[in-house]
Amino acid sequence: MKRIGIIILATAAIVSSCSLLEKKSPSKLEKAIEKEITESLDGHQKCSVIELEKLDSTIFITEFDRRIKVFETRIEQNKKFHDDYYRRGLKKNAAIKYDEIYRDYEILDTLRTIKERMGDSLYMVAYYDYRVRAEVKTGGIIRRIIRRKSQILDDLYFAITPDNEILSMSTDPRTLHYATGFVIPGYSEIIKSESDSTEVIQDE
């Protein structure tokens, strides 16, 4: 009987342990994701992460090269607009494009300088890409990003730094990296913009 009692107690301990594992508290990463989703909810709904998958990682040098490419492309694009405006006699529009070109050249120079100064840190992970499935506990609509009523949010994509800072959230993995330039030290001051994206913008 004593042996049976020990077995029962051991079994109870295992069951209790499994229950605790099932109800484990969310990690710091999950909390950061849940906070980001909750802040985007229309209302005061809360959510919980039910599936989290790491998809990829990006090192700093890759992000620098990507941003440099973006500004190089914008400069070439704006040169064409500038020349077109100038030929059509739209001097004010041409002047605006000239100023944008000059500003982007300054940004390029600054980015290249910072890139050189980072040294070996260029090869450290800047951020990870995640796919997330989350449950909205009271339902709701996520404004701007998600336009549907559903308690289960499938395929949300996040770019997150190793210290759990959310850089970007999107339902489309193709647009996830539009705002990841902000992982570069001092990037917001460099671009002097309130926009969360520095991608190439189509002009008229």
mmCIF file of C-alpha atoms in Angstrom, residues 94-187:
data_model
loop_
_atom_site.group_PDB
_atom_site.id
_atom_site.type_symbol
_atom_site.label_atom_id
_atom_site.label_comp_id
_atom_site.label_asym_id
_atom_site.label_seq_id
_atom_site.Cartn_x
_atom_site.Cartn_y
_atom_site.Cartn_z
ATOM 1 C CA ALA A 94 12.124 70.649 -60.405
ATOM 2 C CA ALA A 95 13.552 72.620 -57.461
ATOM 3 C CA ILE A 96 11.745 70.364 -54.983
ATOM 4 C CA LYS A 97 13.217 67.272 -56.640
ATOM 5 C CA TYR A 98 16.673 68.856 -56.643
ATOM 6 C CA ASP A 99 16.418 69.408 -52.878
ATOM 7 C CA GLU A 100 15.279 65.799 -52.368
ATOM 8 C CA ILE A 101 18.214 64.506 -54.413
ATOM 9 C CA TYR A 102 20.690 66.621 -52.432
ATOM 10 C CA ARG A 103 19.182 65.447 -49.141
ATOM 11 C CA ASP A 104 19.335 61.782 -50.154
ATOM 12 C CA TYR A 105 23.005 62.152 -51.110
ATOM 13 C CA GLU A 106 23.671 63.483 -47.596
ATOM 14 C CA ILE A 107 21.798 60.526 -46.093
ATOM 15 C CA LEU A 108 23.833 58.117 -48.228
ATOM 16 C CA ASP A 109 27.106 59.649 -47.048
ATOM 17 C CA THR A 110 26.003 59.386 -43.410
ATOM 18 C CA LEU A 111 24.884 55.766 -43.780
ATOM 19 C CA ARG A 112 28.198 54.798 -45.360
ATOM 20 C CA THR A 113 30.117 56.532 -42.573
ATOM 21 C CA ILE A 114 28.157 54.735 -39.842
ATOM 22 C CA LYS A 115 28.566 51.441 -41.697
ATOM 23 C CA GLU A 116 32.356 51.848 -41.732
ATOM 24 C CA ARG A 117 32.460 52.715 -38.029
ATOM 25 C CA MET A 118 30.460 49.667 -36.937
ATOM 26 C CA GLY A 119 33.354 47.325 -37.704
ATOM 27 C CA ASP A 120 32.740 43.711 -36.698
ATOM 28 C CA SER A 121 29.287 44.649 -35.333
ATOM 29 C CA LEU A 122 28.095 44.664 -38.947
ATOM 30 C CA TYR A 123 28.003 40.876 -38.766
ATOM 31 C CA MET A 124 25.789 40.712 -35.684
ATOM 32 C CA VAL A 125 22.099 39.857 -36.027
ATOM 33 C CA ALA A 126 20.037 43.025 -36.405
ATOM 34 C CA TYR A 127 16.615 41.384 -36.301
ATOM 35 C CA TYR A 128 14.672 38.187 -36.805
ATOM 36 C CA ASP A 129 11.593 37.591 -38.935
ATOM 37 C CA TYR A 130 8.727 35.720 -37.282
ATOM 38 C CA ARG A 131 5.404 34.339 -38.376
ATOM 39 C CA VAL A 132 2.792 34.575 -35.636
ATOM 40 C CA ARG A 133 -0.640 33.119 -35.061
ATOM 41 C CA ALA A 134 -2.562 34.878 -32.322
ATOM 42 C CA GLU A 135 -5.931 34.658 -30.609
ATOM 43 C CA VAL A 136 -7.975 37.762 -29.858
ATOM 44 C CA LYS A 137 -9.746 36.990 -26.612
ATOM 45 C CA THR A 138 -12.755 39.253 -27.165
ATOM 46 C CA GLY A 139 -12.710 39.650 -30.947
ATOM 47 C CA GLY A 140 -12.277 42.923 -32.796
ATOM 48 C CA ILE A 141 -10.835 44.628 -35.814
ATOM 49 C CA ILE A 142 -7.208 45.608 -36.130
ATOM 50 C CA ARG A 143 -7.172 49.004 -37.749
ATOM 51 C CA ARG A 144 -4.780 49.887 -40.589
ATOM 52 C CA ILE A 145 -3.256 46.426 -40.809
ATOM 53 C CA ILE A 146 -5.989 43.820 -40.409
ATOM 54 C CA ARG A 147 -9.450 44.499 -41.830
ATOM 55 C CA ARG A 148 -11.401 41.473 -40.718
ATOM 56 C CA LYS A 149 -13.350 40.287 -37.720
ATOM 57 C CA SER A 150 -11.857 37.108 -36.366
ATOM 58 C CA GLN A 151 -10.818 35.606 -33.081
ATOM 59 C CA ILE A 152 -7.847 33.858 -34.676
ATOM 60 C CA LEU A 153 -5.295 36.026 -36.482
ATOM 61 C CA ASP A 154 -3.341 33.911 -38.941
ATOM 62 C CA ASP A 155 -0.021 34.747 -40.550
ATOM 63 C CA LEU A 156 1.053 37.954 -38.867
ATOM 64 C CA TYR A 157 4.667 38.783 -39.653
ATOM 65 C CA PHE A 158 7.072 40.562 -37.329
ATOM 66 C CA ALA A 159 10.616 41.898 -37.551
ATOM 67 C CA ILE A 160 12.047 41.868 -34.027
ATOM 68 C CA THR A 161 15.488 42.689 -32.636
ATOM 69 C CA PRO A 162 17.371 40.202 -30.407
ATOM 70 C CA ASP A 163 16.343 42.298 -27.374
ATOM 71 C CA ASN A 164 12.653 41.996 -28.338
ATOM 72 C CA GLU A 165 12.094 45.431 -29.855
ATOM 73 C CA ILE A 166 9.357 45.321 -32.497
ATOM 74 C CA LEU A 167 10.533 46.991 -35.703
ATOM 75 C CA SER A 168 7.664 46.061 -37.972
ATOM 76 C CA MET A 169 4.377 44.157 -38.106
ATOM 77 C CA SER A 170 2.560 43.200 -41.297
ATOM 78 C CA THR A 171 0.141 40.694 -42.793
ATOM 79 C CA ASP A 172 2.258 40.660 -45.959
ATOM 80 C CA PRO A 173 5.846 39.360 -45.700
ATOM 81 C CA ARG A 174 6.748 41.426 -48.780
ATOM 82 C CA THR A 175 6.205 44.680 -46.862
ATOM 83 C CA LEU A 176 7.685 43.534 -43.549
ATOM 84 C CA HIS A 177 11.060 45.198 -44.112
ATOM 85 C CA TYR A 178 9.750 48.635 -45.108
ATOM 86 C CA ALA A 179 10.542 50.024 -41.646
ATOM 87 C CA THR A 180 13.457 47.839 -40.562
ATOM 88 C CA GLY A 181 15.978 50.566 -41.381
ATOM 89 C CA PHE A 182 15.264 51.944 -37.922
ATOM 90 C CA VAL A 183 17.438 49.178 -36.472
ATOM 91 C CA ILE A 184 20.445 51.169 -37.760
ATOM 92 C CA PRO A 185 21.868 53.385 -34.972
ATOM 93 C CA GLY A 186 20.545 56.943 -35.289
ATOM 94 C CA TYR A 187 18.482 56.143 -38.382
#
